[in-house]
JSON list of C-alpha atoms in Angstrom, two decimals:
[
{"chain": "A", "resi": 1, "resn": "UNK", "atom": "CA", "xyz": [-22.96, -3.10, -4.06]},
{"chain": "A", "resi": 2, "resn": "UNK", "atom": "CA", "xyz": [-19.99, -4.21, -1.65]},
{"chain": "A", "resi": 3, "resn": "UNK", "atom": "CA", "xyz": [-17.70, -1.54, -0.49]},
{"chain": "A", "resi": 4, "resn": "UNK", "atom": "CA", "xyz": [-14.97, -2.30, 1.19]},
{"chain": "A", "resi": 5, "resn": "UNK", "atom": "CA", "xyz": [-13.23, 1.13, 3.12]},
{"chain": "A", "resi": 6, "resn": "UNK", "atom": "CA", "xyz": [-9.62, 1.89, 4.81]},
{"chain": "A", "resi": 7, "resn": "UNK", "atom": "CA", "xyz": [-8.71, 4.19, 7.19]},
{"chain": "A", "resi": 8, "resn": "UNK", "atom": "CA", "xyz": [-6.75, 6.46, 7.44]},
{"chain": "A", "resi": 9, "resn": "UNK", "atom": "CA", "xyz": [-6.41, 7.52, 4.04]},
{"chain": "A", "resi": 10, "resn": "UNK", "atom": "CA", "xyz": [-2.27, 8.48, 5.28]},
{"chain": "A", "resi": 11, "resn": "UNK", "atom": "CA", "xyz": [-0.05, 8.52, 7.69]},
{"chain": "A", "resi": 12, "resn": "UNK", "atom": "CA", "xyz": [3.28, 9.37, 8.49]},
{"chain": "A", "resi": 13, "resn": "UNK", "atom": "CA", "xyz": [5.50, 8.20, 10.90]},
{"chain": "A", "resi": 14, "resn": "UNK", "atom": "CA", "xyz": [8.81, 8.40, 11.95]},
{"chain": "A", "resi": 15, "resn": "UNK", "atom": "CA", "xyz": [10.92, 5.86, 11.69]},
{"chain": "A", "resi": 16, "resn": "UNK", "atom": "CA", "xyz": [10.24, 2.74, 14.67]},
{"chain": "A", "resi": 17, "resn": "UNK", "atom": "CA", "xyz": [6.47, 3.99, 15.46]},
{"chain": "A", "resi": 18, "resn": "UNK", "atom": "CA", "xyz": [3.86, 1.96, 14.80]},
{"chain": "A", "resi": 19, "resn": "UNK", "atom": "CA", "xyz": [1.32, 1.76, 12.58]},
{"chain": "A", "resi": 20, "resn": "UNK", "atom": "CA", "xyz": [-2.68, 0.69, 11.91]},
{"chain": "A", "resi": 21, "resn": "UNK", "atom": "CA", "xyz": [-4.69, 0.61, 9.35]},
{"chain": "A", "resi": 22, "resn": "UNK", "atom": "CA", "xyz": [-8.37, -0.39, 9.62]},
{"chain": "A", "resi": 23, "resn": "UNK", "atom": "CA", "xyz": [-10.34, -2.36, 7.05]},
{"chain": "A", "resi": 24, "resn": "UNK", "atom": "CA", "xyz": [-13.91, -2.12, 7.07]},
{"chain": "A", "resi": 25, "resn": "UNK", "atom": "CA", "xyz": [-16.62, -4.24, 4.40]},
{"chain": "A", "resi": 26, "resn": "UNK", "atom": "CA", "xyz": [-20.56, -3.25, 4.02]},
{"chain": "A", "resi": 27, "resn": "UNK", "atom": "CA", "xyz": [-20.70, -7.14, 3.40]},
{"chain": "A", "resi": 28, "resn": "UNK", "atom": "CA", "xyz": [-19.54, -9.76, 5.68]},
{"chain": "A", "resi": 29, "resn": "UNK", "atom": "CA", "xyz": [-16.52, -11.46, 3.51]},
{"chain": "A", "resi": 30, "resn": "UNK", "atom": "CA", "xyz": [-15.52, -15.31, 2.97]},
{"chain": "A", "resi": 31, "resn": "UNK", "atom": "CA", "xyz": [-12.11, -14.06, 3.14]},
{"chain": "A", "resi": 32, "resn": "UNK", "atom": "CA", "xyz": [-9.68, -10.62, 3.12]},
{"chain": "A", "resi": 33, "resn": "UNK", "atom": "CA", "xyz": [-6.41, -10.14, 1.56]},
{"chain": "A", "resi": 34, "resn": "UNK", "atom": "CA", "xyz": [-3.48, -7.73, 2.11]},
{"chain": "A", "resi": 35, "resn": "UNK", "atom": "CA", "xyz": [-1.26, -5.88, -0.26]},
{"chain": "A", "resi": 36, "resn": "UNK", "atom": "CA", "xyz": [1.80, -4.35, -0.91]},
{"chain": "A", "resi": 37, "resn": "UNK", "atom": "CA", "xyz": [2.38, -1.44, -3.31]},
{"chain": "A", "resi": 38, "resn": "UNK", "atom": "CA", "xyz": [5.60, 0.42, -3.30]},
{"chain": "A", "resi": 39, "resn": "UNK", "atom": "CA", "xyz": [5.58, 3.76, -4.55]},
{"chain": "A", "resi": 40, "resn": "UNK", "atom": "CA", "xyz": [5.84, 3.19, -8.88]},
{"chain": "A", "resi": 41, "resn": "UNK", "atom": "CA", "xyz": [4.96, -0.47, -8.01]},
{"chain": "A", "resi": 42, "resn": "UNK", "atom": "CA", "xyz": [2.18, -3.14, -8.67]},
{"chain": "A", "resi": 43, "resn": "UNK", "atom": "CA", "xyz": [0.37, -4.38, -5.91]},
{"chain": "A", "resi": 44, "resn": "UNK", "atom": "CA", "xyz": [2.08, -7.23, -3.93]},
{"chain": "A", "resi": 45, "resn": "UNK", "atom": "CA", "xyz": [0.03, -10.46, -1.77]},
{"chain": "A", "resi": 46, "resn": "UNK", "atom": "CA", "xyz": [0.77, -10.19, 1.85]},
{"chain": "A", "resi": 47, "resn": "UNK", "atom": "CA", "xyz": [-1.32, -12.56, 3.33]},
{"chain": "A", "resi": 48, "resn": "UNK", "atom": "CA", "xyz": [-5.03, -14.16, 2.90]},
{"chain": "A", "resi": 49, "resn": "UNK", "atom": "CA", "xyz": [-7.21, -14.54, 5.96]},
{"chain": "A", "resi": 50, "resn": "UNK", "atom": "CA", "xyz": [-10.39, -16.97, 6.61]},
{"chain": "A", "resi": 51, "resn": "UNK", "atom": "CA", "xyz": [-11.28, -17.47, 9.58]},
{"chain": "A", "resi": 52, "resn": "UNK", "atom": "CA", "xyz": [-13.51, -15.16, 11.92]},
{"chain": "A", "resi": 53, "resn": "UNK", "atom": "CA", "xyz": [-11.11, -13.60, 14.53]},
{"chain": "A", "resi": 54, "resn": "UNK", "atom": "CA", "xyz": [-8.07, -15.23, 12.76]},
{"chain": "A", "resi": 55, "resn": "UNK", "atom": "CA", "xyz": [-4.75, -13.48, 13.67]},
{"chain": "A", "resi": 56, "resn": "UNK", "atom": "CA", "xyz": [-1.63, -14.22, 11.68]},
{"chain": "A", "resi": 57, "resn": "UNK", "atom": "CA", "xyz": [1.65, -12.26, 12.07]},
{"chain": "A", "resi": 58, "resn": "UNK", "atom": "CA", "xyz": [4.67, -12.06, 9.63]},
{"chain": "A", "resi": 59, "resn": "UNK", "atom": "CA", "xyz": [8.01, -10.59, 11.47]},
{"chain": "A", "resi": 60, "resn": "UNK", "atom": "CA", "xyz": [6.83, -7.15, 12.30]},
{"chain": "A", "resi": 61, "resn": "UNK", "atom": "CA", "xyz": [3.31, -7.49, 10.87]},
{"chain": "A", "resi": 62, "resn": "UNK", "atom": "CA", "xyz": [0.69, -8.86, 12.47]},
{"chain": "A", "resi": 63, "resn": "UNK", "atom": "CA", "xyz": [-3.13, -9.46, 10.84]},
{"chain": "A", "resi": 64, "resn": "UNK", "atom": "CA", "xyz": [-6.11, -9.43, 12.33]},
{"chain": "A", "resi": 65, "resn": "UNK", "atom": "CA", "xyz": [-9.94, -10.78, 10.89]},
{"chain": "A", "resi": 66, "resn": "UNK", "atom": "CA", "xyz": [-12.95, -9.32, 12.90]},
{"chain": "A", "resi": 67, "resn": "UNK", "atom": "CA", "xyz": [-15.62, -12.02, 14.78]},
{"chain": "A", "resi": 68, "resn": "UNK", "atom": "CA", "xyz": [-17.97, -10.80, 12.12]},
{"chain": "A", "resi": 69, "resn": "UNK", "atom": "CA", "xyz": [-16.02, -11.07, 8.96]},
{"chain": "A", "resi": 70, "resn": "UNK", "atom": "CA", "xyz": [-16.42, -7.69, 8.16]},
{"chain": "A", "resi": 71, "resn": "UNK", "atom": "CA", "xyz": [-13.23, -5.68, 9.06]},
{"chain": "A", "resi": 72, "resn": "UNK", "atom": "CA", "xyz": [-9.45, -6.34, 9.33]},
{"chain": "A", "resi": 73, "resn": "UNK", "atom": "CA", "xyz": [-6.54, -4.67, 10.38]},
{"chain": "A", "resi": 74, "resn": "UNK", "atom": "CA", "xyz": [-3.20, -4.33, 9.86]},
{"chain": "A", "resi": 75, "resn": "UNK", "atom": "CA", "xyz": [-0.55, -3.36, 12.70]},
{"chain": "A", "resi": 76, "resn": "UNK", "atom": "CA", "xyz": [3.20, -2.69, 11.84]},
{"chain": "A", "resi": 77, "resn": "UNK", "atom": "CA", "xyz": [5.61, -2.85, 14.80]},
{"chain": "A", "resi": 78, "resn": "UNK", "atom": "CA", "xyz": [8.02, -0.64, 14.61]},
{"chain": "A", "resi": 79, "resn": "UNK", "atom": "CA", "xyz": [8.13, 0.93, 11.43]},
{"chain": "A", "resi": 80, "resn": "UNK", "atom": "CA", "xyz": [11.33, 1.21, 9.15]},
{"chain": "A", "resi": 81, "resn": "UNK", "atom": "CA", "xyz": [11.58, 3.11, 5.58]},
{"chain": "A", "resi": 82, "resn": "UNK", "atom": "CA", "xyz": [11.06, -0.36, 3.80]},
{"chain": "A", "resi": 83, "resn": "UNK", "atom": "CA", "xyz": [7.64, -0.23, 4.98]},
{"chain": "A", "resi": 84, "resn": "UNK", "atom": "CA", "xyz": [6.65, 2.89, 2.97]},
{"chain": "A", "resi": 85, "resn": "UNK", "atom": "CA", "xyz": [3.73, 2.09, 0.15]},
{"chain": "A", "resi": 86, "resn": "UNK", "atom": "CA", "xyz": [-0.32, 1.99, 0.26]},
{"chain": "A", "resi": 87, "resn": "UNK", "atom": "CA", "xyz": [-1.41, -1.06, 1.76]},
{"chain": "A", "resi": 88, "resn": "UNK", "atom": "CA", "xyz": [-4.47, -2.54, 0.61]},
{"chain": "A", "resi": 89, "resn": "UNK", "atom": "CA", "xyz": [-7.50, -4.74, 1.94]},
{"chain": "A", "resi": 90, "resn": "UNK", "atom": "CA", "xyz": [-9.33, -6.62, -0.45]},
{"chain": "A", "resi": 91, "resn": "UNK", "atom": "CA", "xyz": [-12.76, -8.86, 0.51]},
{"chain": "A", "resi": 92, "resn": "UNK", "atom": "CA", "xyz": [-14.48, -11.66, -1.26]},
{"chain": "A", "resi": 93, "resn": "UNK", "atom": "CA", "xyz": [-18.19, -12.14, -0.68]},
{"chain": "A", "resi": 94, "resn": "UNK", "atom": "CA", "xyz": [-18.75, -15.60, -0.31]},
{"chain": "A", "resi": 95, "resn": "UNK", "atom": "CA", "xyz": [-20.08, -17.57, -3.87]},
{"chain": "A", "resi": 96, "resn": "UNK", "atom": "CA", "xyz": [-18.24, -18.50, -6.47]},
{"chain": "A", "resi": 97, "resn": "UNK", "atom": "CA", "xyz": [-19.29, -15.74, -8.60]},
{"chain": "A", "resi": 98, "resn": "UNK", "atom": "CA", "xyz": [-18.18, -13.17, -6.28]},
{"chain": "A", "resi": 99, "resn": "UNK", "atom": "CA", "xyz": [-15.06, -10.85, -7.11]},
{"chain": "A", "resi": 100, "resn": "UNK", "atom": "CA", "xyz": [-12.47, -9.23, -4.98]},
{"chain": "A", "resi": 101, "resn": "UNK", "atom": "CA", "xyz": [-13.00, -5.68, -4.05]},
{"chain": "A", "resi": 102, "resn": "UNK", "atom": "CA", "xyz": [-10.23, -3.87, -3.04]},
{"chain": "A", "resi": 103, "resn": "UNK", "atom": "CA", "xyz": [-10.23, -1.08, -0.22]},
{"chain": "A", "resi": 104, "resn": "UNK", "atom": "CA", "xyz": [-9.47, 2.45, -0.85]},
{"chain": "A", "resi": 105, "resn": "UNK", "atom": "CA", "xyz": [-5.85, 1.65, 0.62]},
{"chain": "A", "resi": 106, "resn": "UNK", "atom": "CA", "xyz": [-3.91, 3.38, 3.30]},
{"chain": "A", "resi": 107, "resn": "UNK", "atom": "CA", "xyz": [-0.76, 5.03, 2.46]},
{"chain": "A", "resi": 108, "resn": "UNK", "atom": "CA", "xyz": [2.49, 5.21, 4.72]},
{"chain": "A", "resi": 109, "resn": "UNK", "atom": "CA", "xyz": [5.07, 7.48, 4.78]},
{"chain": "A", "resi": 110, "resn": "UNK", "atom": "CA", "xyz": [8.24, 6.52, 7.13]},
{"chain": "A", "resi": 111, "resn": "UNK", "atom": "CA", "xyz": [10.63, 8.88, 7.98]},
{"chain": "A", "resi": 112, "resn": "UNK", "atom": "CA", "xyz": [14.23, 9.07, 9.75]},
{"chain": "B", "resi": 1, "resn": "UNK", "atom": "CA", "xyz": [8.53, -19.13, -12.99]},
{"chain": "B", "resi": 2, "resn": "UNK", "atom": "CA", "xyz": [8.20, -15.41, -14.76]},
{"chain": "B", "resi": 3, "resn": "UNK", "atom": "CA", "xyz": [5.98, -13.27, -13.72]},
{"chain": "B", "resi": 4, "resn": "UNK", "atom": "CA", "xyz": [3.15, -11.78, -15.60]},
{"chain": "B", "resi": 5, "resn": "UNK", "atom": "CA", "xyz": [3.57, -9.52, -18.37]},
{"chain": "B", "resi": 6, "resn": "UNK", "atom": "CA", "xyz": [1.61, -6.64, -19.66]},
{"chain": "B", "resi": 7, "resn": "UNK", "atom": "CA", "xyz": [2.43, -4.72, -22.82]},
{"chain": "B", "resi": 8, "resn": "UNK", "atom": "CA", "xyz": [2.99, -1.63, -23.56]},
{"chain": "B", "resi": 9, "resn": "UNK", "atom": "CA", "xyz": [3.37, -0.53, -20.77]},
{"chain": "B", "resi": 10, "resn": "UNK", "atom": "CA", "xyz": [2.98, 2.97, -21.16]},
{"chain": "B", "resi": 11, "resn": "UNK", "atom": "CA", "xyz": [0.33, 4.01, -23.63]},
{"chain": "B", "resi": 12, "resn": "UNK", "atom": "CA", "xyz": [-0.67, 7.72, -25.02]},
{"chain": "B", "resi": 13, "resn": "UNK", "atom": "CA", "xyz": [-3.80, 8.29, -26.83]},
{"chain": "B", "resi": 14, "resn": "UNK", "atom": "CA", "xyz": [-5.81, 10.68, -27.93]},
{"chain": "B", "resi": 15, "resn": "UNK", "atom": "CA", "xyz": [-9.60, 11.02, -27.12]},
{"chain": "B", "resi": 16, "resn": "UNK", "atom": "CA", "xyz": [-12.28, 8.81, -29.22]},
{"chain": "B", "resi": 17, "resn": "UNK", "atom": "CA", "xyz": [-9.03, 6.32, -30.08]},
{"chain": "B", "resi": 18, "resn": "UNK", "atom": "CA", "xyz": [-9.46, 3.07, -29.02]},
{"chain": "B", "resi": 19, "resn": "UNK", "atom": "CA", "xyz": [-6.52, 1.10, -27.21]},
{"chain": "B", "resi": 20, "resn": "UNK", "atom": "CA", "xyz": [-5.72, -2.30, -26.93]},
{"chain": "B", "resi": 21, "resn": "UNK", "atom": "CA", "xyz": [-3.73, -3.88, -23.61]},
{"chain": "B", "resi": 22, "resn": "UNK", "atom": "CA", "xyz": [-2.24, -7.48, -23.31]},
{"chain": "B", "resi": 23, "resn": "UNK", "atom": "CA", "xyz": [-1.47, -9.38, -20.59]},
{"chain": "B", "resi": 24, "resn": "UNK", "atom": "CA", "xyz": [0.41, -12.87, -20.41]},
{"chain": "B", "resi": 25, "resn": "UNK", "atom": "CA", "xyz": [-0.30, -14.79, -16.73]},
{"chain": "B", "resi": 26, "resn": "UNK", "atom": "CA", "xyz": [1.57, -16.84, -14.69]},
{"chain": "B", "resi": 27, "resn": "UNK", "atom": "CA", "xyz": [2.23, -20.41, -16.41]},
{"chain": "B", "resi": 28, "resn": "UNK", "atom": "CA", "xyz": [-0.43, -22.57, -15.71]},
{"chain": "B", "resi": 29, "resn": "UNK", "atom": "CA", "xyz": [-2.70, -19.99, -14.22]},
{"chain": "B", "resi": 30, "resn": "UNK", "atom": "CA", "xyz": [-5.72, -19.57, -15.76]},
{"chain": "B", "resi": 31, "resn": "UNK", "atom": "CA", "xyz": [-7.54, -16.86, -13.91]},
{"chain": "B", "resi": 32, "resn": "UNK", "atom": "CA", "xyz": [-6.74, -13.20, -15.16]},
{"chain": "B", "resi": 33, "resn": "UNK", "atom": "CA", "xyz": [-8.17, -10.24, -13.69]},
{"chain": "B", "resi": 34, "resn": "UNK", "atom": "CA", "xyz": [-7.83, -6.63, -14.99]},
{"chain": "B", "resi": 35, "resn": "UNK", "atom": "CA", "xyz": [-7.98, -3.62, -12.55]},
{"chain": "B", "resi": 36, "resn": "UNK", "atom": "CA", "xyz": [-8.15, -0.01, -13.04]},
{"chain": "B", "resi": 37, "resn": "UNK", "atom": "CA", "xyz": [-6.17, 2.49, -10.52]},
{"chain": "B", "resi": 38, "resn": "UNK", "atom": "CA", "xyz": [-6.61, 5.88, -10.42]},
{"chain": "B", "resi": 39, "resn": "UNK", "atom": "CA", "xyz": [-5.80, 8.47, -7.05]},
{"chain": "B", "resi": 40, "resn": "UNK", "atom": "CA", "xyz": [-9.06, 9.49, -7.27]},
{"chain": "B", "resi": 41, "resn": "UNK", "atom": "CA", "xyz": [-10.50, 5.83, -7.44]},
{"chain": "B", "resi": 42, "resn": "UNK", "atom": "CA", "xyz": [-8.47, 3.55, -6.40]},
{"chain": "B", "resi": 43, "resn": "UNK", "atom": "CA", "xyz": [-8.34, 0.23, -7.26]},
{"chain": "B", "resi": 44, "resn": "UNK", "atom": "CA", "xyz": [-11.16, -0.61, -9.59]},
{"chain": "B", "resi": 45, "resn": "UNK", "atom": "CA", "xyz": [-12.19, -4.24, -10.73]},
{"chain": "B", "resi": 46, "resn": "UNK", "atom": "CA", "xyz": [-12.92, -4.61, -14.46]},
{"chain": "B", "resi": 47, "resn": "UNK", "atom": "CA", "xyz": [-13.54, -8.29, -15.29]},
{"chain": "B", "resi": 48, "resn": "UNK", "atom": "CA", "xyz": [-12.25, -11.52, -14.77]},
{"chain": "B", "resi": 49, "resn": "UNK", "atom": "CA", "xyz": [-11.57, -14.41, -16.80]},
{"chain": "B", "resi": 50, "resn": "UNK", "atom": "CA", "xyz": [-10.99, -17.80, -16.80]},
{"chain": "B", "resi": 51, "resn": "UNK", "atom": "CA", "xyz": [-10.96, -20.66, -19.38]},
{"chain": "B", "resi": 52, "resn": "UNK", "atom": "CA", "xyz": [-11.99, -18.08, -22.20]},
{"chain": "B", "resi": 53, "resn": "UNK", "atom": "CA", "xyz": [-15.27, -17.04, -20.44]},
{"chain": "B", "resi": 54, "resn": "UNK", "atom": "CA", "xyz": [-15.68, -13.88, -18.32]},
{"chain": "B", "resi": 55, "resn": "UNK", "atom": "CA", "xyz": [-16.95, -14.86, -14.53]},
{"chain": "B", "resi": 56, "resn": "UNK", "atom": "CA", "xyz": [-16.90, -11.57, -13.18]},
{"chain": "B", "resi": 57, "resn": "UNK", "atom": "CA", "xyz": [-17.28, -7.88, -14.57]},
{"chain": "B", "resi": 58, "resn": "UNK", "atom": "CA", "xyz": [-16.92, -4.58, -12.78]},
{"chain": "B", "resi": 59, "resn": "UNK", "atom": "CA", "xyz": [-19.09, -1.61, -13.06]},
{"chain": "B", "resi": 60, "resn": "UNK", "atom": "CA", "xyz": [-17.45, -0.10, -16.11]},
{"chain": "B", "resi": 61, "resn": "UNK", "atom": "CA", "xyz": [-19.26, 1.32, -19.36]},
{"chain": "B", "resi": 62, "resn": "UNK", "atom": "CA", "xyz": [-19.35, -1.19, -22.26]},
{"chain": "B", "resi": 63, "resn": "UNK", "atom": "CA", "xyz": [-16.66, 1.01, -23.43]},
{"chain": "B", "resi": 64, "resn": "UNK", "atom": "CA", "xyz": [-14.52, -1.39, -21.98]},
{"chain": "B", "resi": 65, "resn": "UNK", "atom": "CA", "xyz": [-14.10, -5.39, -23.10]},
{"chain": "B", "resi": 66, "resn": "UNK", "atom": "CA", "xyz": [-11.82, -8.01, -22.69]},
{"chain": "B", "resi": 67, "resn": "UNK", "atom": "CA", "xyz": [-11.06, -11.67, -23.75]},
{"chain": "B", "resi": 68, "resn": "UNK", "atom": "CA", "xyz": [-9.31, -14.74, -23.20]},
{"chain": "B", "resi": 69, "resn": "UNK", "atom": "CA", "xyz": [-7.48, -17.10, -25.44]},
{"chain": "B", "resi": 70, "resn": "UNK", "atom": "CA", "xyz": [-7.30, -20.36, -24.68]},
{"chain": "B", "resi": 71, "resn": "UNK", "atom": "CA", "xyz": [-3.57, -19.94, -23.57]},
{"chain": "B", "resi": 72, "resn": "UNK", "atom": "CA", "xyz": [-5.06, -18.06, -20.71]},
{"chain": "B", "resi": 73, "resn": "UNK", "atom": "CA", "xyz": [-3.23, -14.36, -22.31]},
{"chain": "B", "resi": 74, "resn": "UNK", "atom": "CA", "xyz": [-5.94, -12.08, -21.85]},
{"chain": "B", "resi": 75, "resn": "UNK", "atom": "CA", "xyz": [-6.43, -8.62, -24.15]},
{"chain": "B", "resi": 76, "resn": "UNK", "atom": "CA", "xyz": [-9.07, -5.79, -22.91]},
{"chain": "B", "resi": 77, "resn": "UNK", "atom": "CA", "xyz": [-10.17, -3.09, -25.07]},
{"chain": "B", "resi": 78, "resn": "UNK", "atom": "CA", "xyz": [-11.00, 0.66, -23.91]},
{"chain": "B", "resi": 79, "resn": "UNK", "atom": "CA", "xyz": [-13.00, 1.89, -27.08]},
{"chain": "B", "resi": 80, "resn": "UNK", "atom": "CA", "xyz": [-13.60, 5.98, -28.05]},
{"chain": "B", "resi": 81, "resn": "UNK", "atom": "CA", "xyz": [-11.07, 6.66, -25.30]},
{"chain": "B", "resi": 82, "resn": "UNK", "atom": "CA", "xyz": [-12.34, 9.71, -22.55]},
{"chain": "B", "resi": 83, "resn": "UNK", "atom": "CA", "xyz": [-9.81, 11.73, -20.73]},
{"chain": "B", "resi": 84, "resn": "UNK", "atom": "CA", "xyz": [-10.88, 9.90, -17.81]},
{"chain": "B", "resi": 85, "resn": "UNK", "atom": "CA", "xyz": [-9.89, 6.96, -18.92]},
{"chain": "B", "resi": 86, "resn": "UNK", "atom": "CA", "xyz": [-6.01, 7.78, -18.03]},
{"chain": "B", "resi": 87, "resn": "UNK", "atom": "CA", "xyz": [-4.84, 5.56, -15.31]},
{"chain": "B", "resi": 88, "resn": "UNK", "atom": "CA", "xyz": [-2.87, 2.48, -14.77]},
{"chain": "B", "resi": 89, "resn": "UNK", "atom": "CA", "xyz": [-4.47, -0.54, -15.82]},
{"chain": "B", "resi": 90, "resn": "UNK", "atom": "CA", "xyz": [-2.96, -3.80, -13.92]},
{"chain": "B", "resi": 91, "resn": "UNK", "atom": "CA", "xyz": [-3.46, -7.26, -14.71]},
{"chain": "B", "resi": 92, "resn": "UNK", "atom": "CA", "xyz": [-3.34, -10.11, -12.26]},
{"chain": "B", "resi": 93, "resn": "UNK", "atom": "CA", "xyz": [-3.38, -14.29, -12.66]},
{"chain": "B", "resi": 94, "resn": "UNK", "atom": "CA", "xyz": [-4.88, -16.51, -10.03]},
{"chain": "B", "resi": 95, "resn": "UNK", "atom": "CA", "xyz": [-4.32, -20.30, -10.55]},
{"chain": "B", "resi": 96, "resn": "UNK", "atom": "CA", "xyz": [-7.98, -20.61, -10.35]},
{"chain": "B", "resi": 97, "resn": "UNK", "atom": "CA", "xyz": [-11.10, -18.93, -10.36]},
{"chain": "B", "resi": 98, "resn": "UNK", "atom": "CA", "xyz": [-11.78, -17.89, -6.38]},
{"chain": "B", "resi": 99, "resn": "UNK", "atom": "CA", "xyz": [-14.53, -19.73, -4.89]},
{"chain": "B", "resi": 100, "resn": "UNK", "atom": "CA", "xyz": [-13.73, -21.64, -1.72]},
{"chain": "B", "resi": 101, "resn": "UNK", "atom": "CA", "xyz": [-12.60, -19.68, 1.20]},
{"chain": "B", "resi": 102, "resn": "UNK", "atom": "CA", "xyz": [-10.25, -22.37, 1.76]},
{"chain": "B", "resi": 103, "resn": "UNK", "atom": "CA", "xyz": [-8.30, -21.92, -1.74]},
{"chain": "B", "resi": 104, "resn": "UNK", "atom": "CA", "xyz": [-5.75, -20.39, -0.36]},
{"chain": "B", "resi": 105, "resn": "UNK", "atom": "CA", "xyz": [-3.78, -20.23, -3.74]},
{"chain": "B", "resi": 106, "resn": "UNK", "atom": "CA", "xyz": [-6.56, -17.62, -5.21]},
{"chain": "B", "resi": 107, "resn": "UNK", "atom": "CA", "xyz": [-4.09, -14.69, -4.60]},
{"chain": "B", "resi": 108, "resn": "UNK", "atom": "CA", "xyz": [-3.58, -12.14, -7.09]},
{"chain": "B", "resi": 109, "resn": "UNK", "atom": "CA", "xyz": [-0.44, -11.78, -9.02]},
{"chain": "B", "resi": 110, "resn": "UNK", "atom": "CA", "xyz": [-0.09, -8.60, -10.23]},
{"chain": "B", "resi": 111, "resn": "UNK", "atom": "CA", "xyz": [1.92, -7.26, -13.54]},
{"chain": "B", "resi": 112, "resn": "UNK", "atom": "CA", "xyz": [3.81, -4.10, -13.94]},
{"chain": "B", "resi": 113, "resn": "UNK", "atom": "CA", "xyz": [0.74, -2.21, -15.69]},
{"chain": "B", "resi": 114, "resn": "UNK", "atom": "CA", "xyz": [0.33, 0.10, -18.02]},
{"chain": "B", "resi": 115, "resn": "UNK", "atom": "CA", "xyz": [0.08, 3.47, -17.94]},
{"chain": "B", "resi": 116, "resn": "UNK", "atom": "CA", "xyz": [-2.20, 4.78, -20.20]},
{"chain": "B", "resi": 117, "resn": "UNK", "atom": "CA", "xyz": [-2.74, 8.81, -20.87]},
{"chain": "B", "resi": 118, "resn": "UNK", "atom": "CA", "xyz": [-5.56, 10.17, -22.82]},
{"chain": "B", "resi": 119, "resn": "UNK", "atom": "CA", "xyz": [-4.95, 13.47, -24.46]}
]
């Protein structure tokens, strides 16, 4: 079955440092979504990427979808304490019957 | 618009019992998905319902079941509870069943979850 792995599992940075999480799928994806889950909260949708090689930015966050549509990355520039949480990618294979498979998640801790 | 609501928020059961969790999607959303979240296994897909029909199912035993009503509200049931069923159960709604990659509105809107503890 489809597997979606993320690395690293955990990263601890100082405020102001950059952060990147990588998402790798065992199968080609039709699209990829990213979610953020704050401690004690629920996942919240951040963005969806659809096209091969697509890059999207949201303020300090940059999302990229690989050319082969099997991997993706999220880069945060100059982290802030409000960035703390777990970041999940979620991929869907092609086809109407395909389910959304969540990645293993990367937990980000930011300290002053 | 009100968000996704789940009841109850917390539940404590003992092994062998059964439990029913409820989810009310965002008004107008017809797709409801259920996920199990545990520290060890992450977010695992349970099933997805659309228009009262199960459209997708994850790799969980038959003890896990669900249904969707005509108003799109959904319930999931776990019978013969085991210690390993302790988890946060999340419900997510979407405007439509995800299909075309161009449907940018099939993002999942998650509810706050039900924290189930099995003793």
